[in-house]
Coordinates of C-alpha atoms and ligand atoms in Angstrom, one line a residue:
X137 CA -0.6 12.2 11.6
X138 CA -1.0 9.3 9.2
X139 CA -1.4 6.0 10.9
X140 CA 1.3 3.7 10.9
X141 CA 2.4 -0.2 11.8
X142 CA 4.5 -1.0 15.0
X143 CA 7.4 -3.4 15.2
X144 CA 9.8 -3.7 18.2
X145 CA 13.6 -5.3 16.9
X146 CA 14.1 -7.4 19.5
X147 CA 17.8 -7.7 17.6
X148 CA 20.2 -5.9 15.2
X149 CA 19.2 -8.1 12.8
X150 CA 15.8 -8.1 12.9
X151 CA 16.1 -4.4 13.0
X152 CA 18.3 -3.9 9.4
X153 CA 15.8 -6.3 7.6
X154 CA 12.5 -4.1 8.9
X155 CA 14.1 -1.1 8.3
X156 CA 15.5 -1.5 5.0
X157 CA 12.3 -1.0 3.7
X158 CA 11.1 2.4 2.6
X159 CA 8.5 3.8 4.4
X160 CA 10.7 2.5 7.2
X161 CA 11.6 4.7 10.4
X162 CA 13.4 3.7 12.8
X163 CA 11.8 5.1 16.5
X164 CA 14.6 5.9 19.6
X165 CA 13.3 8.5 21.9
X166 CA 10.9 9.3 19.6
X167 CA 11.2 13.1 20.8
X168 CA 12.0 14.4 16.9
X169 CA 10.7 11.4 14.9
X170 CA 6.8 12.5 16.3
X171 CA 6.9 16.0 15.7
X172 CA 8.0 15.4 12.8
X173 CA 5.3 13.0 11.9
X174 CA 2.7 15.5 13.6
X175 CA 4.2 18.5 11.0
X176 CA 3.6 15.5 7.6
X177 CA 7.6 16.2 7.3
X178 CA 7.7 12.6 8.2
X179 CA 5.3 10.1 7.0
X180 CA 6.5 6.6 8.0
X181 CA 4.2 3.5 6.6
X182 CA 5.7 1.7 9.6
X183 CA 8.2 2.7 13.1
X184 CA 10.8 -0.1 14.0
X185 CA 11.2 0.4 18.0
X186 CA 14.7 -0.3 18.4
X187 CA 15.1 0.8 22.3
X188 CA 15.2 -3.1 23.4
X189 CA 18.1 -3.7 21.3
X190 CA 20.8 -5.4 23.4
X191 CA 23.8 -4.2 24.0
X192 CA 23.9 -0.2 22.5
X193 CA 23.1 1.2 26.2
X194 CA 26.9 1.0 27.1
X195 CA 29.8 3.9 27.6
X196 CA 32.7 2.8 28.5
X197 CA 36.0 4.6 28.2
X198 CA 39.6 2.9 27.7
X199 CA 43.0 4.5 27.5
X200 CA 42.3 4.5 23.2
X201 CA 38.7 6.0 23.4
X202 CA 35.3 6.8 24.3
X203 CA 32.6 4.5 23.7
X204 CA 29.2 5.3 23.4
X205 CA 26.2 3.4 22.2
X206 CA 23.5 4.5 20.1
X207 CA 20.8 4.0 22.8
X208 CA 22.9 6.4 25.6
X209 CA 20.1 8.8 26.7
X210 CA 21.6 12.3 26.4
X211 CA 21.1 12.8 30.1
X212 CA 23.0 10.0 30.6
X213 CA 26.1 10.6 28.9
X214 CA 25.6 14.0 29.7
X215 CA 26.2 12.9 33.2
X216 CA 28.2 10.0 32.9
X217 CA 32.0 11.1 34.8
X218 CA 33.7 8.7 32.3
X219 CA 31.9 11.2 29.4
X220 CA 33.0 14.3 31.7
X221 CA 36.5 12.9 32.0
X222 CA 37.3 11.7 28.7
X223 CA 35.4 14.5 26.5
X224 CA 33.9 17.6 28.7
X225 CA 32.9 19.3 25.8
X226 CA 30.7 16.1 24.8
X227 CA 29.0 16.6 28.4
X228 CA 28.7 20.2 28.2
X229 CA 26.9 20.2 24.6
X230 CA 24.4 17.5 26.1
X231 CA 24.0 19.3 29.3
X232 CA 23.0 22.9 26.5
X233 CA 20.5 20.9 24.7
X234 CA 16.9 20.7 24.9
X235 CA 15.2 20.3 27.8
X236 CA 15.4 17.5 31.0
X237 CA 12.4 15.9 29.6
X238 CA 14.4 15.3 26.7
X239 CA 17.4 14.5 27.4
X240 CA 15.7 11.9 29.5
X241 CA 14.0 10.6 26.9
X242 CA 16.1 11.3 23.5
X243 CA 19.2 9.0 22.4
X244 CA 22.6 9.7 21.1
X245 CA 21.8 8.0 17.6
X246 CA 18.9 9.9 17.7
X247 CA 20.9 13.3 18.2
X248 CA 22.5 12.4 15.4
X249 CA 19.9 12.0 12.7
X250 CA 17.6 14.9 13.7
X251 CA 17.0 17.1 11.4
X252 CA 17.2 20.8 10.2
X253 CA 14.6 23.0 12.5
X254 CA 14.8 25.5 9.5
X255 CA 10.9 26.5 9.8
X256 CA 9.7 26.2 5.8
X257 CA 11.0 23.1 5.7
X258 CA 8.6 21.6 9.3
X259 CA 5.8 23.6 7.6
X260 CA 4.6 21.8 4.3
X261 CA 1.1 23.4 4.8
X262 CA 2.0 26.5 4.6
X263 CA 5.2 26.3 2.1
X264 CA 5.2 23.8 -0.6
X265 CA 8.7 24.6 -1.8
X266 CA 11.5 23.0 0.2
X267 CA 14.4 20.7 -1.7
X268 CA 14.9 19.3 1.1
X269 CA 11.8 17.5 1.8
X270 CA 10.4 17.5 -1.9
X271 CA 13.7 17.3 -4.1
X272 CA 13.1 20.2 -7.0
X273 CA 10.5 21.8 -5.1
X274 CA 12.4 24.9 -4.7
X275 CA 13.7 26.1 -1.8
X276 CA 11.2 28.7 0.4
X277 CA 14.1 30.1 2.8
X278 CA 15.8 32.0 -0.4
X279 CA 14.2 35.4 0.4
X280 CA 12.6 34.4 3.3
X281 CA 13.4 35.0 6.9
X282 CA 17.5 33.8 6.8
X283 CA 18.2 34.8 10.4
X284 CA 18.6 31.0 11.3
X285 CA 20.3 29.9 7.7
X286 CA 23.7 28.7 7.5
X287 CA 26.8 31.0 5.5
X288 CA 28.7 27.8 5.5
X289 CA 28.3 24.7 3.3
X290 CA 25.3 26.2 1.8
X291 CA 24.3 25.3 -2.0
X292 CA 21.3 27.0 -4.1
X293 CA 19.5 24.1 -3.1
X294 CA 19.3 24.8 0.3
X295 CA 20.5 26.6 3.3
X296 CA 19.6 24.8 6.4
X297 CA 21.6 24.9 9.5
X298 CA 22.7 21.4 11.2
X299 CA 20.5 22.2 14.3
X300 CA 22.4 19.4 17.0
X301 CA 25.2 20.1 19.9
X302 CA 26.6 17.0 20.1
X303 CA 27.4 16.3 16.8
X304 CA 30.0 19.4 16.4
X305 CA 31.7 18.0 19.6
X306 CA 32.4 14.7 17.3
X307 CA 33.1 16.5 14.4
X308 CA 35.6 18.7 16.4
X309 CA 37.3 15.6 18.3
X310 CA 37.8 13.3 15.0
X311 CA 34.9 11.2 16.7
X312 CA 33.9 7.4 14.2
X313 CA 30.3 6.5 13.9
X314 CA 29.6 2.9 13.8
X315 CA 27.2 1.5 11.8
X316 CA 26.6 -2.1 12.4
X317 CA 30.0 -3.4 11.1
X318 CA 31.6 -0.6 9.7
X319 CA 32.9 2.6 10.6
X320 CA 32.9 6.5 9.4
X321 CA 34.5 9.2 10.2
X322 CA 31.8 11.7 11.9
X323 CA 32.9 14.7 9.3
X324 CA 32.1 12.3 6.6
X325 CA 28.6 11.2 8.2
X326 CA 27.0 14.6 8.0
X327 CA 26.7 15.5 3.9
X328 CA 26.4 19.1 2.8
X329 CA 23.5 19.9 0.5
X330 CA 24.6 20.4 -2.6
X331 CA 21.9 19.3 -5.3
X332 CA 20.9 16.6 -3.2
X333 CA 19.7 18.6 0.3
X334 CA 17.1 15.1 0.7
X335 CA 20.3 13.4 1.5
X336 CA 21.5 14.5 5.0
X337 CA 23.7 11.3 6.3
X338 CA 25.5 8.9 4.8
X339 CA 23.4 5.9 5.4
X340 CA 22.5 3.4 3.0
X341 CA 18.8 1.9 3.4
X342 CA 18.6 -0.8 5.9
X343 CA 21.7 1.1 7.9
X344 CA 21.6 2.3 11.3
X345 CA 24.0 4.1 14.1
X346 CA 25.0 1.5 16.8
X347 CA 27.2 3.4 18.9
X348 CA 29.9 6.8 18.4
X349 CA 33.7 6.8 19.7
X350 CA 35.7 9.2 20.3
X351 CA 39.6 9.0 20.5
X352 CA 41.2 9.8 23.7
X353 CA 43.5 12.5 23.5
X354 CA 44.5 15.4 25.8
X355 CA 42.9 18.2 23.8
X356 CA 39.8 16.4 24.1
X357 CA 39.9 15.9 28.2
X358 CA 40.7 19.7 28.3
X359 CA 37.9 20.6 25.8
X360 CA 34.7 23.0 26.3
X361 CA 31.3 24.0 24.3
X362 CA 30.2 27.0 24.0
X363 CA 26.6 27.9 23.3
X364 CA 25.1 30.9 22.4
X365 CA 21.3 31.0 22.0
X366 CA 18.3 33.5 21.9
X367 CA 17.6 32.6 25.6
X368 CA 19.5 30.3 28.0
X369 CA 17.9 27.2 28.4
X370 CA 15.5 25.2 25.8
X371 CA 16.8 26.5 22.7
X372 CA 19.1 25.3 20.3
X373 CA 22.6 27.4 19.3
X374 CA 22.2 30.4 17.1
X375 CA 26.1 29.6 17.5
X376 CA 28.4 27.1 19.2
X377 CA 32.0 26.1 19.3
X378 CA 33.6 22.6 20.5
X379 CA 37.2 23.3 21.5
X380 CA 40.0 21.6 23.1
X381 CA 43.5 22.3 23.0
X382 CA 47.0 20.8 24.3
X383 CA 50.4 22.7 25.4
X384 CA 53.9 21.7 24.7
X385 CA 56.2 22.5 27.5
X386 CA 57.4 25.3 25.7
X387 CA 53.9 26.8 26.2
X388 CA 53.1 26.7 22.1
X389 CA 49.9 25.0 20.9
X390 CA 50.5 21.5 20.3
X391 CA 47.2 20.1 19.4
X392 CA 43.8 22.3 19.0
X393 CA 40.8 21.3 17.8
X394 CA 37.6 23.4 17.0
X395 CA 34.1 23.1 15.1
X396 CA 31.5 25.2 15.1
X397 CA 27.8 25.2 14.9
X398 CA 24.5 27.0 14.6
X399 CA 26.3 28.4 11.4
X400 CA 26.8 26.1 8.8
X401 CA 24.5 23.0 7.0
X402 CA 26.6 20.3 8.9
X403 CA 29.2 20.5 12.2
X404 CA 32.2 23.2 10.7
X405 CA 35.6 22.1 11.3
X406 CA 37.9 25.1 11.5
X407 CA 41.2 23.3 9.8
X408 CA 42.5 27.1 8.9
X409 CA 42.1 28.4 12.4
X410 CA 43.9 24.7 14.3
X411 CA 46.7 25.4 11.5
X412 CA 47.4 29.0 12.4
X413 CA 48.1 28.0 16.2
X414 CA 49.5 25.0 16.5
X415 CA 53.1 25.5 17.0
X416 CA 52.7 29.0 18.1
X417 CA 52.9 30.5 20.9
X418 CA 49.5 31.7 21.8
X419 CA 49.7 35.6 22.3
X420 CA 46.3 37.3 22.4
X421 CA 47.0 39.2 18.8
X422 CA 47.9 35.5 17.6
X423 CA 44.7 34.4 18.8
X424 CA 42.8 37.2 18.2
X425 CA 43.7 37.0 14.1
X426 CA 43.4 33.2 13.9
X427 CA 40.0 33.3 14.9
X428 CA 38.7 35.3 12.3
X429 CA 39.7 32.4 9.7
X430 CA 36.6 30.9 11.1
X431 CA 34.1 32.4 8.6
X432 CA 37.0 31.8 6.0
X433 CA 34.4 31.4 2.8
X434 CA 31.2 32.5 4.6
X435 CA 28.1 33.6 2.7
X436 CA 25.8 36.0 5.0
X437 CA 22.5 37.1 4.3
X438 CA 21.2 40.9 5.8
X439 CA 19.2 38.7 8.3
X440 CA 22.3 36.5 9.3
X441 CA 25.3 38.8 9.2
X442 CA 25.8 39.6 12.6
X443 CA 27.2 36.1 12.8
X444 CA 30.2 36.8 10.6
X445 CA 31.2 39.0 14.1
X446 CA 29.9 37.0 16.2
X447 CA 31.9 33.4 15.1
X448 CA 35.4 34.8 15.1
X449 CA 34.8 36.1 18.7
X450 CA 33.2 33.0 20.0
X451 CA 36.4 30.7 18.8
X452 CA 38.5 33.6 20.7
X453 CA 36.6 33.4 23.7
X454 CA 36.8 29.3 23.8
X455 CA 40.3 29.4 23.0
X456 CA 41.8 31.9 25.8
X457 CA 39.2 30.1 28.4
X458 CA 40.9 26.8 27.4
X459 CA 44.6 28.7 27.2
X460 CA 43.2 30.3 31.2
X461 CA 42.8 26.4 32.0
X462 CA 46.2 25.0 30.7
X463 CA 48.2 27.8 31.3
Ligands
FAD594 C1 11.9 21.5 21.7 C2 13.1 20.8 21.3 C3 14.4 21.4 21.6 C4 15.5 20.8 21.2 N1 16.8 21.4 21.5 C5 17.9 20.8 21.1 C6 19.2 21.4 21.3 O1 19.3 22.5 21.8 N2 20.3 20.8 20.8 C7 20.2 19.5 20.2 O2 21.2 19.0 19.9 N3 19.0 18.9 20.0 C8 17.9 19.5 20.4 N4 16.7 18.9 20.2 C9 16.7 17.7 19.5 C10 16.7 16.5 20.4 O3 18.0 16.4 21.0 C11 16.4 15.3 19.5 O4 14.9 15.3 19.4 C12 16.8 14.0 20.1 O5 18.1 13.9 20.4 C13 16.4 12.9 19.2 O6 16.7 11.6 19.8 P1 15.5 10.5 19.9 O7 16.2 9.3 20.4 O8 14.3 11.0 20.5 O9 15.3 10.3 18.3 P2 14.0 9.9 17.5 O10 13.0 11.0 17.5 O11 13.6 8.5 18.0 O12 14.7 9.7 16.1 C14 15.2 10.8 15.4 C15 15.6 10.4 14.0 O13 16.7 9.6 14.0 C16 16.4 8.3 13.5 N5 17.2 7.4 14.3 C17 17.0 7.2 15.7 N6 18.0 6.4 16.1 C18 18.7 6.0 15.1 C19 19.9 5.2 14.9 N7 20.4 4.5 15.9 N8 20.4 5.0 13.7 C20 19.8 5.6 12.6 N9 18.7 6.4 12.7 C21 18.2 6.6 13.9 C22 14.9 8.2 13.5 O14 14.4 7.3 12.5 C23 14.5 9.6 13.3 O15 14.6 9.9 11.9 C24 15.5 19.5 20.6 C25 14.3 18.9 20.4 C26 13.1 19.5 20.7 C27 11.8 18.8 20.5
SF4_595 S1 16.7 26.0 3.4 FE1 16.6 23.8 2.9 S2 15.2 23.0 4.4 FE2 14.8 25.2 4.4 S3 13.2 25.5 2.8 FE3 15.2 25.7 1.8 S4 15.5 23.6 1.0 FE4 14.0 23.5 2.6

């Protein structure tokens, strides 16, 4: 690992000006920003500590949102019954992801800004081509092992999978980011590759993540996550869904929201599939061929097909839980 200087922000300011230089990282849990210093994928000239920082510790939920700040340890929102009560499917992705240790340790901004565990791209030793560490490198994972590549929002630049839970539950749920003083919508925080893979988030140097909030709705306090994974604990999703959904009194959908994960290179919002159920009345055949417009535009690979079944069936499977809940 290549040595580095230390700072601890002991304030927001202090934290934008050290940071805004490159060479810059900022350090939260630490729990992906050392591996991937260990690896050379990250090579930071200096860490700003930012865990002192006042005032991004907080959740709190009102009757317009959920709050969360940046420096919420997963295990702690995962926890938290205001989280549970609010957003279940936020909880529940926490609760699926990594280990105790880390979710002890690892923050919600954090979460956020990890990055892709596609394995050329945490291995510069061994494979020199990846655009998305070394921009016009090339990109090793093209005729490589693809079972863990993305069919959505790929480009032929790159076809890593967003690797986080909690993200696709803020895609899913219309869920803001703030940073510092302004605000973006969480679809439009996560960028897809295209020719630029380097460029993941849509920060601007000297930016950070201070807190997430999510909008209260009743779709979202009767909402679930999904996870499928090679083995059931310590692993992140080969696949996952967010969903949550709200009934009108005449039984028809009146509100569902869904995103997926494990499958594409940022958190999937399934527009086509909300569209073709809200307003109806949610037969199993009507929820059966809505769910297959989740891989609407997918790209598979021999290594990743099996995912094109799969998806369809997980969205199925969240949706007639959620439909078993709010019958
Ligand atoms: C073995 C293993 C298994 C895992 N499994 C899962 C899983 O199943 N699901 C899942 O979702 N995640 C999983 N993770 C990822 C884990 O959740 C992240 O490592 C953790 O959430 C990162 O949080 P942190 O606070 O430790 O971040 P750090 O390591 O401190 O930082 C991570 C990155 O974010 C940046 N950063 C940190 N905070 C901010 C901020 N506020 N604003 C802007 N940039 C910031 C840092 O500079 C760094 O680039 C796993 C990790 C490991 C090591
Ligand atoms: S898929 Fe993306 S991250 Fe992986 S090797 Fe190719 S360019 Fe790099």
């Amino acid at each position: 690992m290549r040595d580095f200087a230390y700072h601890r922000a002991a304030t927001l300011d202090e934290a934008r000006a050290l940071i805004v230089n490159s060479g810059s990282a900022i350090l939260a849990g630490g729990t992906t920003l050392l591996d991937l210093a260990k690896c050379q994928v990250a090579r930071p000239a200096q860490v700003v500590d930012i865990t002192r920082l006042p005032g991004l510790g907080d959740i709190r939920a009102d009757a317009e949102a959920l709050h969360l700040g940046a420096l919420v340890r997963m295990a702690q929102a995962a926890g938290d019954p205001a989280v549970r009560a609010a957003c279940p499917a936020v909880a529940e992705a926490l609760a699926l992801s990594a280990s105790a240790q880390i979710r002890n340790m690892a923050t919600l901004g954090g979460n956020l800004l990890q990055r892709t565990r596609c394995a050329y791209f945490r291995d510069p030793a061994s494979y020199p081509d990846c655009n998305k560490r070394e921009p016009g490198s090339g990109c090793a994972a093209q005729g490589g092992v693809t079972r863990g590549h993305a069919l959505l929002g790929t480009s032929e630049a790159c076809i890593a999978t967003h690797p986080g839970d909690l993200a696709v539950t803020l895609v899913a749920f219309d869920a803001v980011v703030e940073i510092g003083t302004r605000w973006m919508r969480a679809v439009d925080f996560f960028l897809t590759p295209g020719d630029r893979p380097d460029r993941e988030f849509a920060l601007d140097p000297g930016e950070m993540v201070t807190a997430l909030c999510i909008p209260a709705s009743e779709a979202a306090r009767r909402s679930t996550y999904l996870k499928l994974r090679d083995r059931a604990s310590y692993e992140f999703a080969s696949l996952s869904v967010a969903a949550g959904l709200e009934r009108a009194a005449d039984g028809t959908i009146s509100a569902l929201h869904l995103a997926l994960g494990g499958i594409a290179t940022v958190p999937w919002r399934l527009h086509a599939v909300e569209e073709a159920l809200i307003g109806q009345q949610p037969t199993s055949g009507a929820v059966r061929e809505a769910s297959l417009l989740a891989i609407q535009g997918a790209e598979a690979r021999e290594d990743n097909r099996h995912k094109l079944d799969l998806a369809p069936r997980l969205v199925q499977r969240a949706i007639e839980q959620l439909l078993g809940e709010v019958a």
